[in-house]
Amino acid sequence: MLGKLVHRGPDAGASRSGAGWALGARRLAIIDLATGDQPVADESGAVVAVCNGEIYNYQKLREDLLARGHHLRSVGDTEVLVHLWEDYGPEMLQHLRGMFALAVLDSGRQVFFLARDRLGKKPLFWTGEAGGVTFASELKALRLALPPKPALEPGAVGSFLRFGFVPEGQCILAGVHKLPPAHWLSLNLRTGEIREERYWGLKLEPEPRVSFAQAQRELVHLLRESVRLRLRSDVPLGVLLSGGLDSGAVACLAARESASLQAITVAFGGAEEELPLARANATRAGAGLSVVEVRPEEGLGLLPKMAEVFDEPLADPSCIPTYLVAREARRLVKVVLNGDGGDEGLAGYRRFLAARLSGLPGARRWGPAAARLLPGVPAAWRERLVEGLRSGADPYLTWGPVKLTRAETASLLGGEGGSDAVPRAEGSDPVNRMRAQEIEFFLPGDLLVKMDRATMANSLEARSPFLDHELLERAATFPPSLLLRGWKTKAVLRAATAGLLPEEVRRAPKRGFEVPLASWLAGPWAGEVETVLADPAAAIRGVLAGDGLVQWRSWAQHPDRERGARAVYALLTLEHWLRRWG
């Protein structure tokens, strides 16, 4: 299994075993290059641990352990876990600040323990019944413990078509589980009992007395601290940079702590309106900037590679530029910071404005007329907003990143419309409900999968300062009125970065590594689209109904052309995934 994960850790690999158990790990050496190999054991060998990720507060934890009489032989972060387990057991997770998927074998207590970080930045798949568990960071490794042709999970296929990803709580392969974010799992080695428990949850409880100025000060303070923690590295470090607020703020704060910073960004040929803003961010940070141009022909040629990298299908077209920018970054550095999490935690997507509008008194009556007056909004999105306000449906299912409707999914699955797997969020405020759905559903299902697999495929570590759990916990107390002001999203961050970021960046609408998908599908990719949707021999015909596929040949006439393009991209993604793994 370790042989399938060399890309995640090309610097070293080892395993350790005992009566009825074995643990193994590959290592991407970032901290403690000389003595940080895994697995790591205590002095007696009774407690053994492996960890994928980074524990950013390990130095403080190490000092505390030494003060309590523990003996540590390395100066890295994984050995800290062994001794924390000795003192706290599962409660040790409350002390960790970082990204991790970890395993502990305690032969004294006869317990095997798995845990995943609070947001799900690092993946953890497992399979097994009472009496045994097999786990891995990626499906391609875990497949070695499965039958040669594992069955697909029908509900997961439906969810993929609806949302473009397989949500937490589901897996594309039957009999395989993902340990959810902020959960641990234990196996009693005596009885075979498996137990799973949640250890953290984000409470969106606004404090009405928090002022706009106070929120700005606290946000900058916490973000600066988060960036500083994530700059700890014994190898070169850079930043994945767009022309946006989030990665720009991270880059500029990192530049204040680091003597030299390398930034990497993307451009899409003619659609380069993002590039001048990325250059402005890099100039303000004093960072060198490497630009990766993403051509449609190269993107088409990468579809089989995307199926290999994302061994559970992911129909996010920005996977392509993310993979290419990670490949370029690895040529220059070994660790990158990014801006992931800012939009989810601080209400950065345009759909948050729709959610706020839907929560106003009488919105179903007067909202459609008001929506048609919104400035700077694409016509197709405005019509989606109008229809959603009329229907009163769940804002996330109406304006979120849905690829196919239930009816469209049903036509492809032969009558079954797929699952609305979005978790039901509590509370009366629709903006906060959507924030919860973004953080619990979209973030771990799409964005963090994209970043982890694209970077790890290139042996590159990615760190996300906006996803520090202490920062998120404080941001969760900011009322929506501080996040959305007028028709501006992320208002508190825009204001807080005055003087830090260029003005043109602070005023610009959200973009990111956005692929001009519709023009690619209608142009250089048209032949591939026709092959997948019309060829009777296409692999996708073994899973989906042919009549349902044929209707998507006219996707360009879809009332919402961009959503039609996303739906077709999901079908292309599934076709290439089935060719590789089905």
XYZ file of C-alpha atoms in Angstrom:
582
model
C 0.000 0.000 0.000
C 2.848 2.414 0.748
C 4.023 1.986 -2.830
C 0.823 3.620 -4.051
C 1.480 6.696 -1.913
C 5.065 7.581 -2.823
C 3.888 10.883 -4.332
C 2.590 11.932 -0.899
C 5.952 11.218 0.697
C 8.895 10.669 -1.653
C 11.581 11.342 0.965
C 11.157 8.231 3.119
C 8.857 5.324 3.825
C 8.751 2.729 6.568
C 6.411 0.445 8.478
C 6.184 -1.188 11.863
C 4.157 -4.246 12.853
C 3.199 -6.456 15.757
C 0.746 -9.190 16.603
C -2.217 -8.572 14.314
C -1.321 -5.017 13.292
C 0.880 -2.965 10.987
C 1.333 0.779 10.495
C 3.170 2.460 7.645
C 3.836 5.962 6.378
C 5.462 7.818 3.523
C 7.221 11.056 4.414
C 7.474 14.436 2.748
C 10.232 15.934 4.884
C 9.323 19.503 5.889
C 10.338 19.829 9.559
C 13.085 17.955 11.432
C 14.656 16.636 8.246
C 17.152 14.396 10.064
C 15.108 12.626 12.763
C 11.464 12.967 11.755
C 10.855 9.622 10.029
C 7.732 7.588 10.832
C 6.268 5.445 12.372
C 7.231 6.890 15.757
C 7.051 4.958 19.058
C 7.380 5.724 22.736
C 10.327 4.450 24.789
C 8.712 1.064 25.414
C 7.402 0.544 21.890
C 3.868 0.086 23.225
C 2.483 3.223 21.553
C 3.146 3.742 17.840
C 1.875 6.622 15.695
C 1.841 7.824 12.091
C 0.566 11.165 10.844
C -0.040 12.800 7.467
C -0.042 16.590 7.803
C 1.428 19.154 10.148
C 0.830 20.051 13.799
C 1.580 23.770 13.762
C 1.726 24.250 17.528
C 4.028 21.262 18.076
C 6.811 23.364 19.605
C 4.594 24.550 22.459
C 3.215 21.039 22.934
C 6.736 19.639 22.993
C 7.815 22.112 25.667
C 4.820 21.155 27.807
C 5.572 17.445 27.448
C 9.223 17.910 28.420
C 8.143 19.937 31.457
C 5.950 17.012 32.522
C 8.851 14.579 32.332
C 8.431 13.017 28.904
C 11.543 12.077 26.932
C 11.491 13.000 23.235
C 14.187 11.916 20.831
C 13.253 14.084 17.828
C 12.402 17.751 17.354
C 9.498 17.168 14.933
C 5.742 17.070 15.374
C 4.801 13.385 15.038
C 6.586 12.181 18.178
C 4.566 14.730 20.134
C 1.431 12.739 19.273
C 2.747 9.597 20.931
C 3.264 11.315 24.262
C 0.054 13.337 24.053
C -1.784 10.041 23.602
C -0.128 8.679 26.726
C -1.364 11.641 28.746
C -4.771 12.346 27.226
C -5.946 9.508 24.998
C -8.580 10.769 22.490
C -8.723 14.114 24.307
C -5.307 14.894 22.852
C -7.096 16.118 19.724
C -8.321 19.175 21.621
C -4.686 20.282 21.971
C -3.798 20.073 18.263
C -3.714 23.045 15.925
C -3.092 21.858 12.409
C -4.060 19.567 9.542
C -3.784 15.842 10.091
C -4.926 12.324 9.471
C -3.318 10.214 12.187
C -3.260 6.701 13.551
C -2.159 5.427 16.976
C -1.660 1.808 18.011
C -1.598 1.304 21.778
C -0.759 -2.317 22.498
C -0.951 -1.713 26.252
C -4.531 -0.470 26.187
C -5.303 -2.739 23.203
C -6.709 0.152 21.201
C -6.271 1.240 17.585
C -7.165 4.886 16.984
C -7.748 6.999 13.859
C -8.464 10.734 13.749
C -8.929 13.484 11.194
C -8.486 17.243 11.537
C -11.392 19.544 12.262
C -12.060 20.743 8.712
C -11.015 17.659 6.748
C -7.877 19.062 5.138
C -6.207 15.650 5.155
C -8.075 12.590 3.807
C -8.636 9.288 5.581
C -10.398 6.308 3.970
C -11.066 3.064 5.810
C -12.784 -0.255 5.355
C -13.488 -3.195 7.625
C -15.969 -4.725 9.988
C -15.843 -5.649 13.663
C -12.485 -7.172 14.329
C -10.343 -5.244 11.870
C -9.772 -1.959 10.068
C -7.668 -1.113 7.016
C -7.026 2.557 6.248
C -5.158 4.786 3.803
C -4.836 8.405 2.730
C -6.093 7.658 -0.783
C -8.419 5.165 -2.426
C -5.719 3.980 -4.820
C -3.854 2.495 -1.845
C -6.933 1.143 -0.072
C -8.024 -0.669 -3.249
C -5.327 -3.256 -2.506
C -7.486 -4.382 0.434
C -10.669 -4.560 -1.681
C -11.994 -7.042 -4.253
C -10.437 -6.619 -7.733
C -13.564 -4.922 -9.127
C -15.259 -3.176 -6.194
C -18.864 -2.145 -6.804
C -19.870 1.470 -7.137
C -22.091 2.950 -4.449
C -25.262 4.068 -6.328
C -26.103 6.858 -3.897
C -22.603 8.288 -4.262
C -22.920 8.320 -8.065
C -26.146 10.294 -7.724
C -24.554 12.762 -5.311
C -21.612 13.194 -7.669
C -23.933 14.090 -10.544
C -25.832 16.556 -8.346
C -22.852 18.318 -6.811
C -19.746 17.352 -8.791
C -18.165 15.602 -5.818
C -18.864 12.710 -3.468
C -19.802 14.253 -0.101
C -18.458 13.288 3.279
C -20.511 10.394 4.592
C -20.418 8.699 1.182
C -17.734 7.008 -0.913
C -17.808 6.126 -4.604
C -16.880 2.526 -3.717
C -19.287 0.323 -1.786
C -17.973 -0.827 1.576
C -15.468 2.021 1.921
C -15.886 4.881 4.402
C -14.368 8.320 4.840
C -13.667 9.249 8.432
C -15.545 12.576 8.622
C -13.730 15.786 9.552
C -13.482 16.405 13.316
C -14.086 12.721 14.089
C -12.104 9.906 15.602
C -12.548 6.165 15.306
C -11.335 3.527 17.733
C -11.062 -0.234 17.404
C -10.978 -2.290 20.595
C -8.407 -4.954 19.816
C -9.863 -7.279 22.448
C -13.543 -7.154 21.469
C -13.403 -5.918 17.869
C -15.810 -3.095 18.696
C -15.561 -0.058 16.393
C -16.594 3.308 17.795
C -16.781 6.669 16.002
C -17.189 10.035 17.707
C -17.168 13.720 16.808
C -14.746 15.841 18.842
C -15.341 19.380 17.482
C -17.997 21.464 15.792
C -18.125 25.070 14.648
C -20.866 27.055 16.399
C -22.128 29.979 14.346
C -23.391 32.121 17.209
C -23.177 35.834 16.341
C -22.331 38.336 19.038
C -24.465 41.398 18.237
C -22.189 43.724 20.199
C -19.122 43.032 18.011
C -18.422 46.238 16.122
C -17.125 46.440 12.553
C -13.856 47.990 13.750
C -13.378 45.337 16.449
C -14.017 42.543 13.941
C -11.396 44.011 11.601
C -8.758 44.194 14.340
C -9.406 40.682 15.590
C -9.473 39.183 12.106
C -6.116 40.689 11.110
C -4.558 39.646 14.431
C -5.732 36.034 14.102
C -4.805 35.813 10.431
C -1.323 37.196 11.117
C -0.824 34.618 13.877
C -2.135 31.836 11.647
C 0.227 32.785 8.825
C 3.161 32.996 11.234
C 2.488 29.470 12.527
C 2.308 28.109 8.989
C 5.627 29.637 7.981
C 7.517 27.135 10.150
C 9.486 25.019 7.715
C 12.992 23.693 7.190
C 12.525 23.809 3.387
C 11.702 26.581 0.883
C 8.168 28.004 1.068
C 5.929 29.935 -1.332
C 2.317 30.996 -1.904
C -0.355 30.063 -4.455
C -1.519 33.504 -5.490
C -4.583 34.760 -7.335
C -5.742 38.320 -7.756
C -8.121 37.999 -4.841
C -8.365 39.159 -1.256
C -7.637 35.863 0.479
C -4.401 34.688 -1.096
C -3.294 38.334 -1.424
C -3.706 38.915 2.316
C -1.856 35.685 3.098
C 1.009 36.640 0.765
C 1.372 40.155 2.153
C 1.306 38.974 5.771
C 3.759 36.176 4.994
C 6.099 38.659 3.330
C 6.322 40.602 6.605
C 7.691 37.461 8.291
C 9.794 35.986 5.485
C 12.846 37.502 3.847
C 11.964 36.123 0.410
C 8.710 34.740 -0.920
C 7.953 32.996 -4.185
C 4.433 33.289 -5.607
C 2.853 31.137 -8.326
C -0.280 31.998 -10.287
C -2.164 30.972 -13.441
C -3.396 32.648 -16.612
C -5.908 31.390 -19.188
C -4.705 32.721 -22.524
C -7.128 35.450 -23.533
C -9.052 35.426 -20.264
C -6.315 37.100 -18.230
C -8.271 39.721 -16.314
C -7.123 38.000 -13.109
C -3.421 38.213 -13.950
C -2.920 41.989 -13.493
C -4.450 41.713 -10.019
C -2.213 38.757 -9.162
C 0.783 40.800 -10.297
C -0.393 43.680 -8.104
C -0.637 41.336 -5.112
C 2.842 39.937 -5.788
C 4.337 43.409 -6.163
C 2.767 44.563 -2.895
C 4.150 41.466 -1.141
C 7.578 41.889 -2.736
C 7.339 38.336 -4.028
C 8.742 36.820 -7.183
C 5.905 35.684 -9.449
C 5.878 32.625 -11.678
C 2.950 32.497 -14.127
C 1.571 29.196 -15.424
C -0.447 29.612 -18.611
C -3.220 27.037 -18.889
C -4.180 26.243 -22.485
C -7.421 24.433 -23.379
C -5.560 21.750 -25.332
C -3.381 21.030 -22.318
C -6.450 20.870 -20.101
C -8.091 18.344 -22.414
C -4.955 16.214 -22.431
C -4.935 16.242 -18.633
C -8.382 14.659 -18.179
C -6.940 11.118 -17.874
C -4.337 12.422 -15.411
C -7.066 14.074 -13.350
C -8.802 10.692 -13.080
C -5.554 9.195 -11.784
C -4.923 11.988 -9.290
C -8.524 12.249 -8.059
C -9.236 8.582 -7.478
C -12.719 9.541 -6.298
C -14.299 11.606 -9.109
C -14.241 15.390 -8.651
C -15.890 17.563 -11.325
C -14.352 20.871 -10.340
C -12.724 22.289 -13.507
C -10.317 24.331 -11.397
C -8.631 21.017 -10.525
C -6.725 21.448 -13.806
C -5.111 24.829 -13.066
C -4.622 23.842 -9.424
C -2.705 20.745 -10.506
C -0.596 22.740 -12.991
C 0.190 25.539 -10.549
C 1.145 22.921 -7.924
C 3.452 21.250 -10.441
C 5.184 24.556 -11.122
C 5.337 25.391 -7.417
C 7.076 22.084 -6.615
C 9.809 23.025 -9.055
C 10.491 26.097 -6.904
C 9.490 25.233 -3.320
C 8.285 22.345 -1.154
C 5.545 24.119 0.858
C 2.921 26.667 -0.211
C 0.394 28.800 1.617
C -2.983 29.453 -0.001
C -6.177 31.420 0.542
C -8.570 28.482 0.924
C -11.352 28.963 3.465
C -11.765 32.714 3.308
C -14.884 32.549 1.157
C -16.564 29.904 3.294
C -15.754 31.387 6.687
C -16.243 35.058 5.790
C -19.108 34.866 3.255
C -17.196 35.524 0.060
C -19.408 33.903 -2.565
C -22.127 35.762 -4.445
C -24.627 33.123 -3.276
C -24.362 34.580 0.241
C -25.991 37.752 -1.088
C -28.821 35.625 -2.458
C -29.209 33.913 0.905
C -29.389 37.279 2.679
C -32.018 38.515 0.228
C -34.089 35.350 0.733
C -34.215 35.967 4.484
C -35.754 39.440 4.283
C -39.471 39.773 5.158
C -41.666 39.294 2.092
C -38.738 38.254 -0.118
C -40.836 35.784 -2.107
C -43.220 38.621 -3.006
C -40.915 41.524 -3.853
C -37.523 39.801 -4.145
C -37.773 38.731 -7.812
C -38.372 42.307 -8.944
C -35.512 43.593 -6.797
C -33.187 40.850 -8.028
C -33.610 41.980 -11.624
C -32.159 45.387 -10.646
C -28.892 44.028 -9.230
C -25.836 45.671 -10.819
C -22.927 43.700 -12.272
C -24.655 40.310 -12.078
C -24.662 37.905 -15.057
C -28.137 37.472 -16.546
C -28.228 33.689 -16.049
C -27.317 34.012 -12.365
C -29.923 36.760 -11.935
C -32.593 34.435 -13.319
C -31.503 31.674 -10.934
C -31.819 34.193 -8.114
C -35.319 35.186 -9.241
C -36.476 31.572 -9.537
C -35.020 30.668 -6.155
C -36.731 33.586 -4.440
C -40.041 32.588 -5.979
C -39.754 28.965 -4.935
C -38.520 29.519 -1.382
C -36.295 26.427 -1.740
C -33.146 25.787 0.323
C -30.742 28.603 -0.641
C -27.764 26.275 -0.936
C -29.544 23.884 -3.313
C -30.807 26.864 -5.314
C -27.643 28.961 -5.575
C -24.858 26.612 -4.474
C -22.472 24.694 -6.759
C -25.127 22.246 -8.025
C -24.268 20.576 -11.336
C -27.532 18.774 -12.184
C -31.054 19.153 -10.821
C -32.873 16.191 -9.304
C -34.871 15.762 -12.531
C -31.747 15.862 -14.699
C -30.039 13.362 -12.413
C -33.089 11.080 -12.557
C -32.970 11.021 -16.348
C -29.357 9.814 -16.182
C -29.888 7.261 -13.424
C -33.036 5.750 -14.871
C -35.520 7.284 -12.478
C -33.554 7.837 -9.260
C -33.005 11.541 -8.723
C -30.022 11.392 -6.419
C -29.716 12.660 -2.883
C -29.875 16.186 -1.506
C -26.963 15.310 0.759
C -26.416 18.880 1.987
C -26.520 18.874 5.799
C -29.453 20.709 7.315
C -28.084 23.745 9.120
C -29.634 25.099 12.290
C -30.535 28.711 13.024
C -32.845 31.392 11.691
C -30.366 33.412 9.630
C -29.996 32.088 6.051
C -26.504 33.536 5.657
C -25.199 31.673 8.691
C -26.996 28.516 7.612
C -25.219 28.754 4.281
C -21.872 29.392 6.003
C -22.386 26.171 7.960
C -23.236 24.265 4.776
C -20.185 25.643 2.985
C -17.876 24.629 5.834
C -19.382 21.196 6.498
C -20.300 20.182 2.940
C -18.601 22.051 0.093
C -15.256 22.706 1.774
C -14.361 19.090 2.710
C -16.157 17.576 -0.289
C -14.680 19.731 -3.049
C -12.151 22.452 -2.220
C -9.994 20.577 0.276
C -10.000 17.419 -1.841
C -8.883 19.476 -4.828
C -6.068 21.154 -2.945
C -4.835 18.027 -1.168
C -4.741 15.731 -4.209
C -3.402 18.341 -6.654
C -0.548 19.336 -4.355
C 0.245 15.872 -2.993
C 0.345 14.446 -6.532
C 3.266 16.830 -6.997
C 4.823 16.110 -3.564
C 3.952 19.622 -2.412
C 2.496 20.558 0.973
C -0.284 23.162 1.042
C -1.196 25.152 4.166
C -4.370 27.205 4.612
C -4.166 30.054 7.162
C -7.864 30.967 6.826
C -8.741 27.437 7.989
C -7.076 27.783 11.365
C -9.791 26.588 13.715
C -9.217 29.405 16.224
C -9.649 31.998 13.483
C -12.823 30.270 12.258
C -14.242 30.049 15.767
C -13.876 33.794 16.242
C -15.185 34.597 12.753
C -18.235 32.458 13.566
C -19.237 35.105 16.127
C -19.262 37.918 13.541
C -22.862 38.800 12.601
C -23.711 38.522 8.883
C -24.180 42.305 8.838
C -20.394 42.648 9.247
C -19.676 40.213 6.416
C -22.131 41.499 3.793
C -22.493 45.244 3.330
C -24.507 46.570 0.421
C -23.700 44.170 -2.410
C -20.144 43.579 -1.221
C -19.099 40.190 0.104
C -16.405 39.627 2.758
C -16.872 43.219 3.886
C -14.896 42.862 7.107
C -11.863 41.434 5.289
C -12.044 44.099 2.572
C -11.980 46.777 5.235
C -9.341 45.067 7.374
C -6.881 44.830 4.473
C -6.846 48.577 3.771
C -3.181 49.507 3.474
C -2.169 45.852 3.251
C -3.518 45.048 -0.223
C -3.614 47.134 -3.421
C -6.847 49.116 -3.716
C -7.745 47.542 -7.054
C -7.642 44.110 -5.405
C -9.799 45.200 -2.470
C -12.447 46.607 -4.808
C -12.497 43.750 -7.321
C -15.203 41.035 -7.309
C -14.246 37.480 -6.404
C -12.513 35.448 -9.087
C -9.905 32.795 -8.289
C -8.513 30.111 -10.594
C -11.684 30.109 -12.722
C -11.545 28.074 -15.938
C -13.326 29.505 -19.034
C -15.143 26.181 -19.210
C -17.994 26.998 -21.581
C -15.644 28.337 -24.266
C -13.368 25.293 -23.878
C -16.282 22.851 -24.239
C -17.687 24.672 -27.266
C -14.247 24.947 -28.883
C -11.210 22.677 -28.462
C -13.094 20.156 -26.292
C -16.141 19.764 -28.545
C -14.929 16.496 -30.063
C -14.389 14.926 -26.637
C -17.846 16.038 -25.533
C -19.418 14.416 -28.596
C -17.501 11.171 -28.031
C -18.541 10.823 -24.416
C -22.176 11.804 -24.903
C -22.885 9.990 -28.182
C -20.536 6.986 -28.393
C -22.376 3.746 -27.479
C -19.035 2.303 -26.346
C -18.316 5.070 -23.822
C -17.603 3.729 -20.346
C -20.250 6.002 -18.861
C -22.962 4.036 -20.734
C -22.455 1.203 -18.277
C -23.559 3.457 -15.408
C -25.912 6.053 -16.874
C -28.888 5.925 -19.235
C -28.023 6.635 -22.859
C -31.143 8.715 -23.504
C -30.274 10.936 -20.598
C -26.761 11.463 -21.956
C -27.812 12.357 -25.483
C -29.864 15.333 -24.310
C -26.675 16.989 -23.032
C -25.246 17.146 -26.566
C -27.186 20.412 -26.851
C -25.815 21.741 -23.547
C -24.917 25.094 -25.119
C -28.651 25.830 -25.488
C -29.237 25.305 -21.771
C -31.000 28.354 -20.240
C -28.064 28.687 -17.834
C -25.132 28.055 -20.174
C -22.523 28.047 -17.434
C -24.421 25.469 -15.385
C -24.910 23.410 -18.536
C -21.159 23.489 -19.044
C -20.561 22.348 -15.460
C -23.001 19.467 -15.935
C -21.205 18.304 -19.085
C -17.863 18.574 -17.336
C -19.214 16.286 -14.606
C -20.089 13.722 -17.273
C -16.615 14.013 -18.836
C -15.061 13.585 -15.402
C -17.085 10.454 -14.680
C -16.224 8.982 -18.088
C -12.487 9.369 -17.555
C -12.749 8.125 -13.969
C -14.557 4.983 -15.162
C -11.950 4.396 -17.861
C -9.234 4.466 -15.222
C -10.903 2.911 -12.178
C -14.219 1.363 -13.228
